[in-house]
Amino acid sequence: MGQKGVQKPLQKLFTWVRNQSNKVKTFLGVSTVLTLLVTLKLLIHEHNHFFVLAEFAHFVGILVLIYKLTTHKTCSGLSLKTQQLTATFLSVRLFCSLQIEGDIHTILDLVTLLATFWLIFMMKYKLKSTYMEDLDNMKKYIVIVPSLVIAVFIHPRTSDLIISILWAFSVYIEGVSVLPQLRLMQNVKIIEPFTALYVFALGVSRFFSCAHWIIKVYDTSGSYLSLSGGGFLWIPVIILAEIVQTFVLADFCYYYVKSVMQGQMMVRLPA
């Protein structure tokens, strides 16, 4: 009774939001994001903690997939290409971190990378029969080549040019690694609970990462934009990439939260 009593007002809220004009929806979305950013700024004073939370949320998403593959023995609905891109940016970032300095981020990246390699192995060999290869049809070079080209021209300014380019490449690949998974979900339309929770965790991860950059710029009155990289390009490009991916995932997160509040296990995407 208690859960149903909570769900009814929430269902009415989602119905009301769905019936509003695009302008009202945009206003509500921006207001919600600003409220969350202000709340995070008041609660978290160390900027580095945003990255830790982002990496932890990503790792939680990986754990959800591990549970799905080990208990349900299926990788249906998962994009192998997203996992391969994830392994790519984690490997490059881990290499760069080891060249610079090891910290908690290095440990989190290593653990997540090992888990991602396990997922790739299971999807390519052990559970290959359940992999939706025909629906996972986004070409990886579409995201890899532009990321590499942009990294060559826009990267942080350090004493080691190769490390700078590789670091930028890992950042850009991370920003687009979820695109094959989103394409697959658009092809499927109905997303089962574990895959949906994984993508939701990615959305949370990206939001924390995006919040870090926005709050950092705000706290420095905009001066942080030109502290590193080629003039005013490196930091703005990162922020733009984070914002774009956050809003792309926010659309899915909306449908995920809506389904959960309505007591539905499956997430149904609009046609």
Coordinates of C-alpha atoms in Angstrom, one line a residue:
M1 CA 0.0 0.0 0.0
G2 CA 2.8 2.4 0.9
Q3 CA 4.7 1.8 -2.3
K4 CA 1.5 2.2 -4.4
G5 CA 0.7 5.3 -2.5
V6 CA 4.0 6.8 -3.4
Q7 CA 3.8 5.7 -7.1
K8 CA 0.5 7.4 -7.8
P9 CA 1.7 11.0 -7.2
L10 CA 4.9 10.2 -9.1
Q11 CA 2.9 8.7 -12.0
K12 CA 0.8 11.9 -12.1
L13 CA 4.0 13.9 -12.1
F14 CA 5.5 12.0 -15.0
T15 CA 2.2 12.2 -16.9
W16 CA 2.1 16.0 -16.3
V17 CA 5.7 16.5 -17.5
R18 CA 5.1 14.4 -20.6
N19 CA 2.1 16.5 -21.5
Q20 CA 4.0 19.8 -21.3
S21 CA 5.5 21.7 -24.3
N22 CA 9.1 21.2 -25.3
K23 CA 9.9 24.7 -23.8
V24 CA 8.5 23.8 -20.4
K25 CA 10.3 20.4 -20.5
T26 CA 13.5 22.2 -21.3
F27 CA 13.0 24.7 -18.5
L28 CA 12.2 21.9 -16.0
G29 CA 15.2 19.9 -17.1
V30 CA 17.6 22.9 -16.8
S31 CA 16.1 23.8 -13.4
T32 CA 16.6 20.2 -12.2
V33 CA 20.2 20.2 -13.3
L34 CA 21.0 23.5 -11.7
T35 CA 19.4 22.4 -8.5
L36 CA 21.5 19.2 -8.5
L37 CA 24.7 21.2 -9.2
V38 CA 24.1 23.7 -6.4
T39 CA 23.4 20.8 -4.0
L40 CA 26.6 19.0 -5.0
K41 CA 28.6 22.2 -4.6
L42 CA 27.3 22.7 -1.1
L43 CA 27.9 19.0 -0.1
I44 CA 31.2 18.3 -1.9
H45 CA 34.1 20.7 -1.3
E46 CA 37.0 18.7 -2.8
H47 CA 36.7 18.7 -6.6
N48 CA 38.7 15.5 -6.9
H49 CA 35.9 13.6 -5.2
F50 CA 33.6 14.2 -8.2
F51 CA 35.9 12.1 -10.3
V52 CA 36.1 9.4 -7.6
L53 CA 32.3 9.3 -7.6
A54 CA 32.1 9.2 -11.4
E55 CA 34.5 6.2 -11.5
F56 CA 32.8 4.5 -8.7
A57 CA 29.4 4.8 -10.4
H58 CA 30.9 3.4 -13.6
F59 CA 32.3 0.5 -11.6
V60 CA 28.9 -0.2 -10.0
G61 CA 27.4 -0.4 -13.5
I62 CA 30.1 -2.9 -14.5
L63 CA 29.2 -5.0 -11.4
V64 CA 25.6 -5.0 -12.5
L65 CA 26.7 -6.5 -15.9
I66 CA 28.9 -9.1 -14.2
Y67 CA 25.9 -10.2 -12.1
K68 CA 23.7 -10.4 -15.2
L69 CA 26.2 -12.5 -17.2
T70 CA 27.0 -14.9 -14.3
T71 CA 23.5 -15.5 -13.1
H72 CA 21.3 -15.1 -16.2
K73 CA 24.0 -16.5 -18.7
T74 CA 23.1 -14.0 -21.4
C75 CA 24.6 -10.8 -22.8
S76 CA 21.4 -9.9 -24.7
G77 CA 20.9 -6.2 -25.1
L78 CA 24.6 -5.3 -24.4
S79 CA 26.9 -3.7 -26.9
L80 CA 30.2 -5.4 -27.3
K81 CA 31.5 -2.4 -29.1
T82 CA 30.8 -0.1 -26.1
Q83 CA 32.8 -2.5 -23.9
Q84 CA 35.7 -2.5 -26.3
L85 CA 35.7 1.3 -26.5
T86 CA 35.6 1.3 -22.7
A87 CA 38.6 -1.0 -22.5
T88 CA 40.4 1.2 -25.0
F89 CA 40.0 4.5 -23.0
L90 CA 40.7 2.8 -19.7
S91 CA 43.9 1.2 -21.0
V92 CA 45.1 4.4 -22.5
R93 CA 44.2 6.4 -19.3
L94 CA 45.8 3.8 -17.1
F95 CA 49.0 3.9 -19.1
C96 CA 49.1 7.7 -18.8
S97 CA 48.4 7.6 -15.1
L98 CA 51.3 5.2 -14.5
Q99 CA 53.6 7.6 -16.4
I100 CA 52.5 10.6 -14.3
E101 CA 51.6 9.4 -10.9
G102 CA 49.5 6.6 -9.3
D103 CA 46.6 7.4 -7.1
I104 CA 43.1 6.1 -6.2
H105 CA 42.0 6.9 -9.8
T106 CA 44.7 4.5 -11.1
I107 CA 43.4 1.7 -8.8
L108 CA 39.8 2.3 -9.8
D109 CA 40.7 2.3 -13.5
L110 CA 42.7 -0.9 -13.1
V111 CA 39.9 -2.7 -11.4
T112 CA 37.3 -1.5 -13.9
L113 CA 39.5 -2.4 -16.8
L114 CA 40.0 -6.0 -15.6
A115 CA 36.2 -6.3 -15.1
T116 CA 35.6 -4.9 -18.6
F117 CA 38.1 -7.4 -20.1
W118 CA 36.2 -10.2 -18.4
L119 CA 32.9 -8.9 -19.9
I120 CA 34.4 -8.7 -23.4
F121 CA 35.7 -12.3 -23.0
M122 CA 32.3 -13.6 -21.9
M123 CA 30.5 -11.8 -24.7
K124 CA 32.9 -12.9 -27.5
Y125 CA 33.3 -16.5 -26.4
K126 CA 31.2 -17.9 -23.5
L127 CA 27.9 -16.1 -24.3
K128 CA 28.4 -15.4 -28.0
S129 CA 25.1 -17.1 -29.0
T130 CA 23.2 -14.5 -27.0
Y131 CA 25.0 -11.5 -28.4
M132 CA 22.9 -9.3 -30.6
E133 CA 25.6 -8.7 -33.2
D134 CA 23.2 -7.6 -36.0
L135 CA 21.8 -4.9 -33.8
D136 CA 25.1 -3.7 -32.4
N137 CA 25.8 -2.2 -35.8
M138 CA 27.6 1.1 -35.1
K139 CA 31.1 1.2 -36.6
K140 CA 33.8 1.8 -34.1
Y141 CA 36.0 3.8 -36.4
I142 CA 33.2 6.5 -36.5
V143 CA 34.1 7.4 -32.9
I144 CA 37.8 6.4 -32.8
V145 CA 39.1 8.3 -35.8
P146 CA 37.6 11.7 -34.9
S147 CA 38.7 11.3 -31.3
L148 CA 42.3 10.6 -32.4
V149 CA 42.3 13.5 -34.8
I150 CA 40.9 16.0 -32.3
A151 CA 43.4 14.7 -29.7
V152 CA 46.3 15.5 -32.0
F153 CA 45.2 19.1 -32.3
I154 CA 43.5 19.7 -28.9
H155 CA 45.2 18.3 -25.8
P156 CA 46.6 19.6 -22.5
R157 CA 50.0 21.4 -22.6
T158 CA 52.6 19.3 -20.8
S159 CA 56.3 18.5 -21.3
D160 CA 55.4 15.1 -22.9
L161 CA 53.5 15.6 -26.1
I162 CA 52.7 11.8 -26.6
I163 CA 51.3 11.5 -23.1
S164 CA 49.2 14.7 -23.7
I165 CA 47.8 13.4 -26.9
L166 CA 47.0 9.9 -25.5
W167 CA 45.4 11.5 -22.4
A168 CA 43.2 13.7 -24.6
F169 CA 42.3 10.6 -26.8
S170 CA 41.2 8.7 -23.7
V171 CA 39.0 11.6 -22.6
Y172 CA 37.3 11.9 -26.0
I173 CA 36.8 8.1 -26.4
E174 CA 35.2 8.0 -23.0
G175 CA 32.8 10.7 -24.0
V176 CA 31.5 8.7 -27.0
S177 CA 32.0 5.1 -25.8
V178 CA 28.4 4.8 -24.8
L179 CA 27.1 5.6 -28.3
P180 CA 27.1 2.0 -29.6
Q181 CA 25.1 0.9 -26.5
L182 CA 22.6 3.7 -27.1
R183 CA 22.3 2.7 -30.8
L184 CA 21.6 -0.9 -29.9
M185 CA 19.0 0.1 -27.4
Q186 CA 17.3 2.3 -30.0
N187 CA 17.2 -0.8 -32.3
V188 CA 15.8 -3.0 -29.5
K189 CA 13.3 -0.4 -28.0
I190 CA 12.7 -2.6 -24.9
I191 CA 15.5 -2.7 -22.4
E192 CA 15.7 -5.3 -19.7
P193 CA 16.4 -4.3 -16.1
F194 CA 20.2 -5.0 -15.7
T195 CA 21.2 -3.3 -19.0
A196 CA 19.0 -0.4 -18.1
L197 CA 20.6 -0.1 -14.6
Y198 CA 24.0 -0.2 -16.2
V199 CA 23.3 2.6 -18.6
F200 CA 21.7 4.6 -15.8
A201 CA 24.9 4.1 -13.8
L202 CA 26.8 5.5 -16.8
G203 CA 24.5 8.5 -16.8
V204 CA 25.2 9.1 -13.1
S205 CA 28.9 8.8 -13.7
R206 CA 28.9 11.3 -16.6
F207 CA 26.8 13.7 -14.5
F208 CA 29.4 13.7 -11.7
S209 CA 32.2 14.2 -14.2
C210 CA 30.4 17.0 -15.9
A211 CA 29.6 18.6 -12.5
H212 CA 33.3 18.6 -11.7
W213 CA 34.2 20.7 -14.7
I214 CA 31.3 23.1 -14.4
I215 CA 31.8 23.8 -10.6
K216 CA 35.6 24.0 -11.2
V217 CA 35.0 26.8 -13.8
Y218 CA 32.5 28.5 -11.6
D219 CA 34.8 28.5 -8.5
T220 CA 37.6 30.0 -10.5
S221 CA 35.4 32.6 -12.1
G222 CA 36.2 31.2 -15.6
S223 CA 39.9 31.5 -15.3
Y224 CA 40.3 27.7 -15.2
L225 CA 39.3 27.6 -18.9
S226 CA 42.8 28.8 -19.9
L227 CA 44.9 27.1 -17.3
S228 CA 46.0 24.2 -19.5
G229 CA 45.9 23.1 -23.1
G230 CA 46.1 25.1 -26.2
G231 CA 44.8 28.4 -25.2
F232 CA 41.0 28.4 -24.6
L233 CA 40.4 25.1 -26.4
W234 CA 41.3 22.1 -24.2
I235 CA 39.0 22.7 -21.2
P236 CA 36.1 24.1 -23.2
V237 CA 36.1 21.0 -25.5
I238 CA 36.1 18.7 -22.5
I239 CA 33.2 20.5 -20.9
L240 CA 31.3 20.5 -24.2
A241 CA 31.8 16.8 -24.6
E242 CA 30.7 16.1 -21.0
I243 CA 27.6 18.2 -21.4
V244 CA 26.6 16.6 -24.7
Q245 CA 27.0 13.1 -23.3
T246 CA 25.3 13.9 -20.1
F247 CA 22.2 15.2 -21.9
V248 CA 22.2 12.3 -24.3
L249 CA 22.2 9.9 -21.3
A250 CA 19.8 12.1 -19.4
D251 CA 17.1 11.3 -21.9
F252 CA 17.5 7.5 -21.2
C253 CA 17.7 8.2 -17.4
Y254 CA 14.4 10.0 -17.6
Y255 CA 12.7 6.9 -19.1
Y256 CA 14.5 4.6 -16.6
V257 CA 13.4 6.6 -13.6
K258 CA 9.9 6.8 -15.0
S259 CA 9.7 3.0 -15.5
V260 CA 11.0 2.4 -12.0
M261 CA 8.5 4.8 -10.4
Q262 CA 5.7 3.1 -12.3
G263 CA 6.8 -0.3 -11.0
Q264 CA 7.8 -1.5 -14.5
M265 CA 10.8 -3.8 -14.8
M266 CA 11.4 -3.2 -18.5
V267 CA 12.3 0.2 -19.9
R268 CA 10.4 1.1 -23.1
L269 CA 11.9 3.7 -25.4
P270 CA 9.7 5.8 -27.7
A271 CA 9.7 4.8 -31.4

